[in-house]
CSV table of C-alpha atoms in Angstrom, one decimal:
chain,number,residue,atom,x,y,z
G,1,MET,CA,11.8,8.4,-41.9
G,2,THR,CA,8.8,6.3,-41.0
G,3,GLY,CA,6.8,6.7,-37.8
G,4,ASP,CA,8.4,3.6,-36.4
G,5,ASP,CA,11.9,4.8,-37.3
G,6,ARG,CA,11.2,8.2,-35.7
G,7,THR,CA,9.9,6.6,-32.5
G,8,ALA,CA,13.0,4.3,-32.3
G,9,ALA,CA,15.3,7.3,-32.8
G,10,LEU,CA,13.6,9.2,-30.0
G,11,LYS,CA,13.9,6.2,-27.7
G,12,ALA,CA,17.6,5.9,-28.5
G,13,ARG,CA,18.1,9.5,-27.6
G,14,VAL,CA,16.2,9.0,-24.3
G,15,CYS,CA,18.3,6.0,-23.4
G,16,ASP,CA,21.6,7.7,-24.2
G,17,ALA,CA,20.6,10.6,-22.0
G,18,ILE,CA,19.8,8.3,-19.1
G,19,ASP,CA,23.1,6.4,-19.6
G,20,ASP,CA,25.0,9.6,-19.6
G,21,ARG,CA,23.6,10.4,-16.1
G,22,ALA,CA,23.5,6.8,-14.8
G,23,ASP,CA,26.1,7.4,-12.0
G,24,GLU,CA,24.2,10.4,-10.9
G,25,ILE,CA,20.9,8.5,-10.8
G,26,ILE,CA,22.5,5.8,-8.7
G,27,ALA,CA,24.1,8.3,-6.3
G,28,PHE,CA,20.8,10.1,-5.9
G,29,ALA,CA,19.0,6.8,-5.0
G,30,LYS,CA,21.7,6.0,-2.4
G,31,ASP,CA,21.4,9.6,-1.0
G,32,VAL,CA,17.7,9.2,-0.5
G,33,GLN,CA,18.2,5.8,1.0
G,34,ALA,CA,20.7,7.2,3.5
G,35,GLU,CA,18.1,9.7,4.9
G,36,PRO,CA,14.8,7.9,5.1
G,37,GLU,CA,11.7,9.9,6.2
G,38,LEU,CA,8.2,8.9,7.0
G,39,GLY,CA,5.0,10.0,5.3
G,40,TYR,CA,4.1,13.7,5.3
G,41,LYS,CA,7.5,14.4,6.8
G,42,GLU,CA,9.7,13.9,3.7
G,43,VAL,CA,11.2,17.4,3.7
G,44,LYS,CA,14.8,16.5,2.9
G,45,THR,CA,13.8,13.9,0.3
G,46,THR,CA,11.5,16.4,-1.4
G,47,GLU,CA,14.4,18.9,-1.5
G,48,LYS,CA,16.6,16.4,-3.2
G,49,VAL,CA,14.1,15.7,-6.0
G,50,VAL,CA,13.4,19.4,-6.4
G,51,SER,CA,17.1,20.1,-6.8
G,52,LEU,CA,17.4,17.7,-9.8
G,53,PHE,CA,14.2,19.0,-11.4
G,54,GLU,CA,15.6,22.5,-11.2
G,55,ASP,CA,18.9,21.4,-12.8
G,56,LEU,CA,16.7,20.6,-15.8
G,57,ASP,CA,15.3,24.1,-15.7
G,58,LEU,CA,11.9,22.8,-14.8
G,59,ASP,CA,9.4,25.0,-12.9
G,60,VAL,CA,8.7,23.2,-9.7
G,61,GLU,CA,5.7,23.4,-7.4
G,62,THR,CA,6.2,22.1,-3.8
G,63,GLU,CA,4.1,21.3,-0.7
G,64,LEU,CA,1.5,19.5,-2.8
G,65,ALA,CA,0.2,17.7,0.3
G,66,ILE,CA,2.3,18.8,3.3
G,67,THR,CA,5.4,17.7,1.2
G,68,GLY,CA,5.8,16.6,-2.4
G,69,ALA,CA,6.7,18.3,-5.6
G,70,ARG,CA,5.7,18.3,-9.3
G,71,ALA,CA,7.1,19.8,-12.5
G,72,ARG,CA,5.6,19.6,-16.0
G,73,ALA,CA,7.4,19.5,-19.3
G,74,GLY,CA,6.2,19.5,-22.9
G,75,SER,CA,3.0,20.7,-24.4
G,76,GLY,CA,-0.3,19.3,-25.7
G,77,ASP,CA,-3.6,18.5,-24.2
G,78,PHE,CA,-2.7,14.8,-23.4
G,79,VAL,CA,-0.9,14.6,-20.1
G,80,ALA,CA,1.0,11.6,-18.8
G,81,ALA,CA,2.2,11.6,-15.2
G,82,VAL,CA,5.3,9.8,-13.8
G,83,LEU,CA,5.1,9.2,-10.0
G,84,GLY,CA,7.6,8.4,-7.4
G,85,GLU,CA,7.0,7.9,-3.7
G,86,LEU,CA,9.0,9.9,-1.1
G,87,ASP,CA,8.4,8.0,2.1
G,88,ALA,CA,10.1,5.2,3.9
G,89,LEU,CA,8.6,2.6,6.2
G,90,VAL,CA,9.4,1.5,9.7
G,91,ASN,CA,11.6,-1.6,10.3
G,92,PRO,CA,14.1,-0.9,13.1
G,93,ASP,CA,15.8,-4.3,12.6
G,94,HIS,CA,16.9,-3.4,9.1
G,95,PRO,CA,20.7,-2.7,9.0
G,96,MET,CA,20.0,0.7,7.2
G,97,ALA,CA,17.3,1.8,9.5
G,98,ASP,CA,17.5,5.3,11.0
G,99,PRO,CA,18.5,4.6,14.6
G,100,GLU,CA,16.1,7.3,16.0
G,101,THR,CA,12.9,6.7,13.9
G,102,GLY,CA,13.4,3.2,12.6
G,103,ALA,CA,12.6,4.5,9.1
G,104,VAL,CA,14.2,2.6,6.2
G,105,HIS,CA,13.7,2.3,2.4
G,106,ALA,CA,12.9,-1.4,2.7
G,107,CYS,CA,10.2,-1.0,0.0
G,108,GLY,CA,12.4,0.5,-2.6
G,109,HIS,CA,10.8,4.0,-2.8
G,110,ASN,CA,14.3,5.4,-3.3
G,111,ALA,CA,14.3,3.3,-6.5
G,112,GLN,CA,10.9,4.8,-7.5
G,113,LEU,CA,12.4,8.3,-7.1
G,114,ALA,CA,15.4,7.2,-9.2
G,115,ASN,CA,12.9,6.1,-11.9
G,116,LEU,CA,11.2,9.5,-11.6
G,117,VAL,CA,14.3,11.7,-12.0
G,118,GLY,CA,15.9,9.3,-14.5
G,119,THR,CA,12.8,9.5,-16.7
G,120,ALA,CA,13.0,13.3,-16.4
G,121,PHE,CA,16.7,13.1,-17.4
G,122,GLY,CA,15.8,11.0,-20.4
G,123,LEU,CA,12.8,13.0,-21.7
G,124,VAL,CA,13.8,16.5,-20.8
G,125,GLY,CA,17.6,16.3,-20.7
G,126,SER,CA,17.6,14.8,-24.3
G,127,GLY,CA,15.1,17.3,-25.6
G,128,VAL,CA,12.8,14.5,-26.7
G,129,ILE,CA,10.0,16.0,-24.7
G,130,ASP,CA,9.7,18.7,-27.4
G,131,ASP,CA,9.1,16.1,-30.1
G,132,LEU,CA,6.2,14.4,-28.3
G,133,ASP,CA,2.5,15.0,-28.8
G,134,GLY,CA,1.7,15.7,-25.2
G,135,ALA,CA,3.0,16.8,-21.8
G,136,VAL,CA,4.7,14.8,-19.0
G,137,GLU,CA,4.2,15.7,-15.4
G,138,PHE,CA,6.8,14.5,-12.9
G,139,VAL,CA,5.4,14.0,-9.4
G,140,ALA,CA,7.1,13.2,-6.1
G,141,VAL,CA,4.3,11.9,-3.9
G,142,PRO,CA,4.2,11.8,-0.1
G,143,ALA,CA,2.9,9.1,2.3
G,144,GLU,CA,2.3,5.9,0.4
G,145,GLU,CA,3.0,3.6,3.4
G,146,TYR,CA,-0.1,3.5,5.6
G,147,LEU,CA,1.6,3.9,9.0
G,148,ASP,CA,2.6,6.4,11.7
G,149,LEU,CA,-1.2,6.7,12.0
G,150,ASP,CA,-1.4,8.7,15.2
G,151,TYR,CA,0.6,11.5,13.5
G,152,ARG,CA,-1.6,11.3,10.4
G,153,ARG,CA,-4.7,11.5,12.6
G,154,ASP,CA,-3.4,14.6,14.2
G,155,LEU,CA,-2.9,16.1,10.7
G,156,LEU,CA,-6.5,15.1,9.8
G,157,GLU,CA,-8.0,16.5,13.0
G,158,ALA,CA,-6.0,19.8,12.3
G,159,GLY,CA,-7.5,20.0,8.8
G,160,ASP,CA,-4.2,19.6,7.1
G,161,ILE,CA,-5.2,16.4,5.3
G,162,GLU,CA,-8.4,14.4,4.8
G,163,PHE,CA,-6.8,11.2,3.7
G,164,PHE,CA,-3.8,9.2,5.1
G,165,GLY,CA,-2.5,8.4,1.6
G,166,GLY,CA,-0.6,10.9,-0.4
G,167,LYS,CA,-2.1,10.0,-3.7
G,168,GLN,CA,-5.6,10.3,-2.2
G,169,GLU,CA,-4.7,13.8,-1.1
G,170,LEU,CA,-3.4,14.7,-4.6
G,171,ILE,CA,-6.7,13.5,-6.1
G,172,ARG,CA,-8.8,15.4,-3.5
G,173,ARG,CA,-6.8,18.6,-4.2
G,174,GLY,CA,-7.3,18.3,-8.0
G,175,TYR,CA,-3.8,17.5,-9.1
G,176,VAL,CA,-4.9,14.5,-11.0
G,177,ASP,CA,-7.8,16.1,-12.9
G,178,ASP,CA,-6.1,16.6,-16.2
G,179,TRP,CA,-4.0,13.5,-16.2
G,180,ASP,CA,-4.7,11.0,-19.0
G,181,ALA,CA,-2.3,8.3,-18.0
G,182,ALA,CA,0.0,7.6,-15.0
G,183,ALA,CA,3.1,5.4,-14.6
G,184,MET,CA,5.5,4.4,-11.9
G,185,MET,CA,7.4,1.2,-10.8
G,186,HIS,CA,7.9,-0.8,-7.6
G,187,ALA,CA,10.7,-2.9,-6.3
G,188,GLY,CA,10.1,-6.6,-6.8
G,189,SER,CA,10.0,-8.8,-3.7
G,190,ASP,CA,12.7,-11.5,-3.7
G,191,THR,CA,13.6,-10.7,-7.3
G,192,PRO,CA,17.3,-10.3,-7.8
G,193,GLU,CA,17.1,-11.3,-11.5
G,194,ARG,CA,16.3,-8.9,-14.3
G,195,THR,CA,12.6,-9.7,-14.6
G,196,ILE,CA,9.5,-7.5,-14.7
G,197,THR,CA,5.8,-8.1,-13.8
G,198,SER,CA,3.7,-5.4,-15.3
G,199,ASP,CA,0.1,-6.7,-15.8
G,200,PHE,CA,-1.6,-7.4,-12.5
G,201,SER,CA,-4.2,-6.2,-9.9
G,202,THR,CA,-4.0,-5.6,-6.2
G,203,ASN,CA,-6.3,-5.5,-3.2
G,204,GLY,CA,-7.9,-2.4,-1.7
G,205,PHE,CA,-8.4,-2.0,2.1
G,206,VAL,CA,-9.9,-0.2,4.9
G,207,GLY,CA,-7.8,0.8,7.9
G,208,LYS,CA,-9.1,0.3,11.5
G,209,PHE,CA,-8.5,1.6,15.0
G,210,VAL,CA,-10.2,-0.5,17.7
G,211,THR,CA,-10.5,0.5,21.3
G,212,TYR,CA,-11.8,-1.9,24.0
G,213,ARG,CA,-12.7,-0.3,27.3
G,214,GLY,CA,-13.4,-2.1,30.6
G,215,THR,CA,-12.8,-1.4,34.3
G,216,GLU,CA,-9.5,-1.6,36.1
G,217,ALA,CA,-9.1,-3.6,39.3
G,218,HIS,CA,-6.4,-5.3,41.3
G,219,ALA,CA,-5.4,-8.3,39.1
G,220,GLY,CA,-4.5,-10.4,42.1
G,221,ALA,CA,-6.7,-9.3,45.0
G,222,ALA,CA,-10.0,-8.4,43.2
G,223,PRO,CA,-10.0,-9.3,39.5
G,224,GLU,CA,-13.8,-10.0,39.8
G,225,GLU,CA,-14.3,-6.2,40.3
G,226,GLY,CA,-12.8,-5.5,36.9
G,227,VAL,CA,-13.8,-5.8,33.2
G,228,ASN,CA,-10.9,-7.1,31.3
G,229,ALA,CA,-10.4,-5.2,28.0
G,230,LEU,CA,-7.6,-7.4,27.0
G,231,ASN,CA,-9.9,-10.4,27.2
G,232,ALA,CA,-12.4,-8.5,25.1
G,233,ALA,CA,-9.7,-7.9,22.4
G,234,MET,CA,-8.6,-11.6,22.4
G,235,LEU,CA,-12.2,-12.7,22.0
G,236,GLY,CA,-12.7,-10.2,19.2
G,237,MET,CA,-9.6,-11.5,17.4
G,238,ASN,CA,-10.7,-15.1,17.8
G,239,ALA,CA,-14.1,-14.1,16.5
G,240,VAL,CA,-12.4,-12.5,13.4
G,241,HIS,CA,-10.5,-15.8,12.9
G,242,ALA,CA,-13.8,-17.7,12.9
G,243,GLN,CA,-15.0,-15.5,10.0
G,244,ARG,CA,-12.2,-16.6,7.7
G,245,GLU,CA,-13.9,-19.7,6.2
G,246,ARG,CA,-16.7,-17.4,5.0
G,247,PHE,CA,-14.4,-15.2,2.9
G,248,ARG,CA,-14.5,-16.3,-0.8
G,249,ASP,CA,-11.1,-17.2,-2.4
G,250,GLU,CA,-11.7,-15.0,-5.4
G,251,ASP,CA,-12.1,-11.9,-3.1
G,252,HIS,CA,-8.6,-12.4,-1.7
G,253,VAL,CA,-9.6,-11.2,1.8
G,254,ARG,CA,-6.8,-10.5,4.3
G,255,VAL,CA,-7.4,-9.4,7.9
G,256,HIS,CA,-4.3,-8.9,10.1
G,257,PRO,CA,-4.9,-7.0,13.4
G,258,ILE,CA,-2.2,-6.1,15.9
G,259,ILE,CA,-2.5,-5.0,19.6
G,260,THR,CA,-0.8,-1.6,20.0
G,261,ARG,CA,-1.6,-1.2,23.7
G,262,GLY,CA,-2.4,-4.2,25.9
G,263,GLY,CA,-2.6,-2.8,29.4
G,264,ASP,CA,-0.8,-0.6,31.8
G,265,GLY,CA,0.6,-3.0,34.4
G,266,VAL,CA,0.6,-6.7,34.9
G,267,ASN,CA,-1.0,-6.3,38.3
G,268,VAL,CA,-3.9,-4.2,37.0
G,269,VAL,CA,-6.9,-5.6,35.1
G,270,PRO,CA,-6.5,-3.9,31.6
G,271,ALA,CA,-9.1,-1.2,31.3
G,272,GLU,CA,-8.2,0.0,27.8
G,273,VAL,CA,-6.7,-2.0,25.0
G,274,THR,CA,-6.1,-0.6,21.5
G,275,MET,CA,-5.7,-2.4,18.2
G,276,GLU,CA,-5.0,-1.5,14.5
G,277,SER,CA,-5.9,-3.6,11.5
G,278,TYR,CA,-6.5,-3.7,7.8
G,279,VAL,CA,-9.3,-5.4,6.0
G,280,ARG,CA,-8.2,-6.1,2.5
G,281,ALA,CA,-10.0,-7.5,-0.6
G,282,ALA,CA,-9.9,-7.4,-4.3
G,283,SER,CA,-12.9,-5.1,-4.8
G,284,VAL,CA,-14.5,-2.2,-3.0
G,285,GLU,CA,-17.7,-4.3,-2.5
G,286,ALA,CA,-15.6,-7.2,-1.0
G,287,VAL,CA,-13.8,-4.9,1.3
G,288,SER,CA,-17.1,-3.5,2.6
G,289,ASP,CA,-18.6,-7.0,3.0
G,290,ALA,CA,-15.6,-8.4,4.9
G,291,ASN,CA,-15.3,-5.3,7.0
G,292,GLU,CA,-18.9,-5.6,8.1
G,293,SER,CA,-18.2,-9.2,9.3
G,294,VAL,CA,-15.0,-8.1,11.0
G,295,ASN,CA,-16.7,-5.3,12.9
G,296,ARG,CA,-19.4,-7.7,14.1
G,297,ALA,CA,-16.8,-10.1,15.3
G,298,LEU,CA,-14.8,-7.4,17.1
G,299,ALA,CA,-18.0,-6.2,18.8
G,300,ALA,CA,-18.6,-9.7,20.0
G,301,GLY,CA,-15.4,-9.5,22.1
G,302,ALA,CA,-16.8,-6.5,24.1
G,303,MET,CA,-20.2,-8.3,24.4
G,304,GLY,CA,-18.5,-11.4,25.8
G,305,VAL,CA,-16.9,-9.6,28.8
G,306,GLY,CA,-19.5,-6.8,29.2
G,307,GLY,CA,-17.3,-4.0,28.1
G,308,ASP,CA,-17.3,-1.2,25.4
G,309,VAL,CA,-15.8,-1.1,22.0
G,310,GLU,CA,-15.1,1.7,19.6
G,311,ILE,CA,-14.2,0.9,16.0
G,312,GLU,CA,-12.9,3.7,13.8
G,313,ASP,CA,-12.8,2.9,10.1
G,314,TYR,CA,-10.6,5.0,7.8
G,315,PRO,CA,-10.4,4.8,4.0
G,316,GLY,CA,-7.4,2.7,3.0
G,317,TYR,CA,-6.5,2.3,-0.7
G,318,MET,CA,-8.5,1.3,-3.6
G,319,PRO,CA,-7.8,-1.8,-5.8
G,320,LEU,CA,-5.4,-1.4,-8.6
G,321,ARG,CA,-5.8,-2.6,-12.2
G,322,THR,CA,-3.2,-1.9,-14.8
G,323,ASP,CA,-4.0,-0.6,-18.3
G,324,GLU,CA,-3.5,-2.9,-21.2
G,325,THR,CA,-2.4,-0.3,-23.8
G,326,ILE,CA,0.4,1.1,-21.6
G,327,VAL,CA,1.4,-2.4,-20.3
G,328,ALA,CA,1.8,-3.6,-23.9
G,329,PHE,CA,4.3,-0.7,-24.6
G,330,TYR,CA,6.1,-1.3,-21.4
G,331,ASP,CA,6.5,-5.0,-22.0
G,332,ASP,CA,7.8,-4.4,-25.6
G,333,ASN,CA,10.4,-2.1,-24.2
G,334,ALA,CA,11.3,-4.5,-21.5
G,335,ARG,CA,11.9,-7.2,-24.0
G,336,ASP,CA,14.0,-4.8,-26.2
G,337,ILE,CA,16.1,-3.3,-23.3
G,338,VAL,CA,16.3,-6.1,-20.7
G,339,GLY,CA,15.9,-9.2,-22.8
G,340,PRO,CA,13.3,-11.4,-24.6
G,341,ASP,CA,12.4,-13.3,-21.5
G,342,ALA,CA,12.3,-10.3,-19.1
G,343,VAL,CA,8.5,-10.2,-18.7
G,344,THR,CA,6.9,-12.7,-16.4
G,345,ALA,CA,3.9,-14.6,-17.8
G,346,GLY,CA,0.3,-14.3,-16.6
G,347,THR,CA,-1.8,-11.6,-14.9
G,348,PRO,CA,-1.5,-12.3,-11.2
G,349,HIS,CA,-3.5,-10.7,-8.4
G,350,LEU,CA,-1.4,-9.4,-5.6
G,351,SER,CA,-3.0,-9.3,-2.2
G,352,GLY,CA,-1.0,-6.2,-1.0
G,353,SER,CA,-2.2,-2.7,-1.5
G,354,THR,CA,-1.0,0.6,-2.9
G,355,ASP,CA,-2.5,4.1,-3.3
G,356,MET,CA,-1.5,3.8,-7.0
G,357,GLY,CA,-4.8,1.8,-6.9
G,358,ASP,CA,-6.6,5.1,-6.2
G,359,ILE,CA,-4.9,6.7,-9.2
G,360,THR,CA,-6.0,3.8,-11.4
G,361,GLN,CA,-9.6,4.4,-10.3
G,362,LEU,CA,-9.5,7.6,-12.2
G,363,VAL,CA,-6.7,7.3,-14.8
G,364,PRO,CA,-5.3,4.4,-16.8
G,365,GLY,CA,-1.9,3.5,-15.3
G,366,ILE,CA,0.9,1.0,-14.7
G,367,HIS,CA,2.8,0.0,-11.6
G,368,PRO,CA,5.4,-2.6,-12.8
G,369,TRP,CA,7.4,-4.7,-10.3
G,370,THR,CA,11.0,-4.8,-11.4
G,371,GLY,CA,14.0,-6.9,-10.4
G,372,GLY,CA,17.4,-6.1,-8.9
G,373,PHE,CA,16.3,-6.6,-5.3
G,374,GLU,CA,17.0,-9.4,-2.8
G,375,GLY,CA,14.9,-10.2,0.2
G,376,ALA,CA,11.2,-9.5,0.8
G,377,VAL,CA,9.9,-6.0,0.6
G,378,HIS,CA,9.4,-4.5,4.1
G,379,ALA,CA,11.7,-7.2,5.6
G,380,ARG,CA,15.1,-6.7,7.3
G,381,ASP,CA,16.9,-8.5,4.5
G,382,PHE,CA,15.6,-6.3,1.7
G,383,ARG,CA,18.5,-4.8,-0.4
G,384,VAL,CA,19.6,-3.8,-3.8
G,385,VAL,CA,21.8,-6.4,-5.6
G,386,ASP,CA,21.8,-5.0,-9.1
G,387,GLU,CA,22.0,-1.2,-9.1
G,388,GLU,CA,21.6,-0.8,-12.9
G,389,MET,CA,18.4,-2.9,-12.8
G,390,ALA,CA,17.1,-1.3,-9.7
G,391,TYR,CA,17.8,2.4,-10.5
G,392,VAL,CA,18.6,3.0,-14.1
G,393,ILE,CA,16.8,0.5,-16.4
G,394,PRO,CA,13.3,1.3,-15.0
G,395,ALA,CA,13.8,4.9,-16.1
G,396,LYS,CA,14.6,3.8,-19.6
G,397,LEU,CA,11.5,1.6,-19.7
G,398,THR,CA,9.2,4.3,-18.3
G,399,ALA,CA,10.6,7.0,-20.6
G,400,CYS,CA,10.5,4.8,-23.7
G,401,THR,CA,6.9,3.7,-22.9
G,402,LEU,CA,5.9,7.4,-22.8
G,403,VAL,CA,7.6,8.0,-26.1
G,404,ASP,CA,5.6,5.2,-27.6
G,405,LEU,CA,2.4,6.5,-26.1
G,406,LEU,CA,2.9,10.1,-26.9
G,407,THR,CA,3.8,9.5,-30.6
G,408,SER,CA,0.8,7.3,-31.2
G,409,PRO,CA,-2.6,9.1,-31.8
G,410,GLU,CA,-4.3,5.7,-31.8
G,411,ALA,CA,-2.8,4.7,-28.4
G,412,MET,CA,-3.6,8.0,-26.8
G,413,ALA,CA,-7.2,7.6,-28.1
G,414,ALA,CA,-7.4,4.1,-26.6
G,415,VAL,CA,-6.1,5.4,-23.2
G,416,ARG,CA,-8.6,8.2,-23.2
G,417,GLU,CA,-11.4,5.8,-24.0
G,418,ALA,CA,-10.3,3.7,-21.0
G,419,LYS,CA,-10.2,6.8,-18.8
G,420,ALA,CA,-13.8,7.7,-19.9
G,421,GLU,CA,-14.9,4.4,-18.3
G,422,LYS,CA,-13.4,5.2,-14.9
G,423,ARG,CA,-14.6,7.2,-12.0
G,424,GLY,CA,-14.6,11.0,-11.9
G,425,ARG,CA,-13.0,12.8,-9.0
G,426,GLU,CA,-16.3,13.4,-7.1
G,427,GLU,CA,-17.5,9.8,-7.7
G,428,TYR,CA,-14.2,8.5,-6.4
G,429,LEU,CA,-14.3,10.8,-3.3
G,430,ASP,CA,-17.8,9.7,-2.5
G,431,ALA,CA,-16.7,6.0,-2.7
G,432,VAL,CA,-13.7,6.5,-0.5
G,433,ARG,CA,-15.5,8.6,2.1
G,434,SER,CA,-18.2,6.0,2.3
G,435,LEU,CA,-15.6,3.7,4.0
G,436,ARG,CA,-15.1,6.1,6.9
G,437,ALA,CA,-17.3,5.3,9.9
G,438,THR,CA,-17.1,5.1,13.7
G,439,THR,CA,-19.0,2.3,15.5
G,440,THR,CA,-19.5,2.4,19.3
G,441,GLU,CA,-21.1,-0.5,21.2
G,442,SER,CA,-21.6,-0.8,25.0
G,443,TYR,CA,-22.3,-4.0,26.8
G,444,ARG,CA,-21.8,-2.9,30.4
G,445,ASP,CA,-24.3,-3.9,33.0
């Protein structure tokens, strides 16, 4: 049997094993969808993943970063990781949202977990893992959605985490140190058809908390005695808007602030107004440059009314860039399993962000967007319309891609060469920590 025939036979065994448990994979995805949990709170979801790992007789480590779990199978000094995200997002208007928390899997993380456990079923359940020239680590990761930030700030201040993103925490804690490659998938936005986008890049970002402080006064009888913090915030946002023509198109800058507290009563001059925002861009340098302009504009709002402003910058996520060697395997498998026209053309840049970008700062990786989903991700109309494409086929693609990689010494060497050009853990941590800052300006008389 030639090497190509051997690899094809291994992939056939993997796909058969996934097909044998397809109904279980779909049921698992729906079970996760029915009990959505927010980041660093995914206790039930972690338990569901752990249960299926243990059914495969895998040794499982839990509480990786508050929540989360991992299990490793196979042997060899080359390690490929498969990741799935545990958390939901908040959209109380979605028909499947939790009525108490507003949490809902409107970003398809339940599909990511189906990909994770389905890949484990394929590689471990079939026994193929023992025929590969490396190990595979299956990782359920907490807290990808960058939200519920007051809760995460409490965790940070208590010393339970340093970073708001779960993958950042895994990096900090050393879980990524021996990975040579990493793979996951993501639900495609408005993509009901069976198509795949695998070769692309994304923005990074910095997260911001902004507090304007003024002086309260009676809004009708004596507004002149107050300093209106809401006016400061409005001026600050307008000053941000005035910066937009200075952002270069190739940097893909996005700034989108919201007011989270606008005052305490309509008859009181607002004395404290709070905002949150992201500043996104295609490179770390562009994020830093745009953020400096945004901070200057925000401070101008406080200057304009004679108030105070405090700007707290927290590391968001790093830009993502997919690996050409792994993408080539994934695309070949997509054409074989889904169809010859399954892979979309081009190498687009996506202006959203993911903490898989942080992983790809250290490790060559992929993060394909797959079809089977109707409606926009994060929106109230997001839903699965093709269960096989959403939950089962990605596991086949991921597992077969890993078979290709872990049976090819040349491919593993190319991936390790790509890894050698990336950041080490300490260099990465220095870069991320450099984005954290607190700026305080006072313009009171």
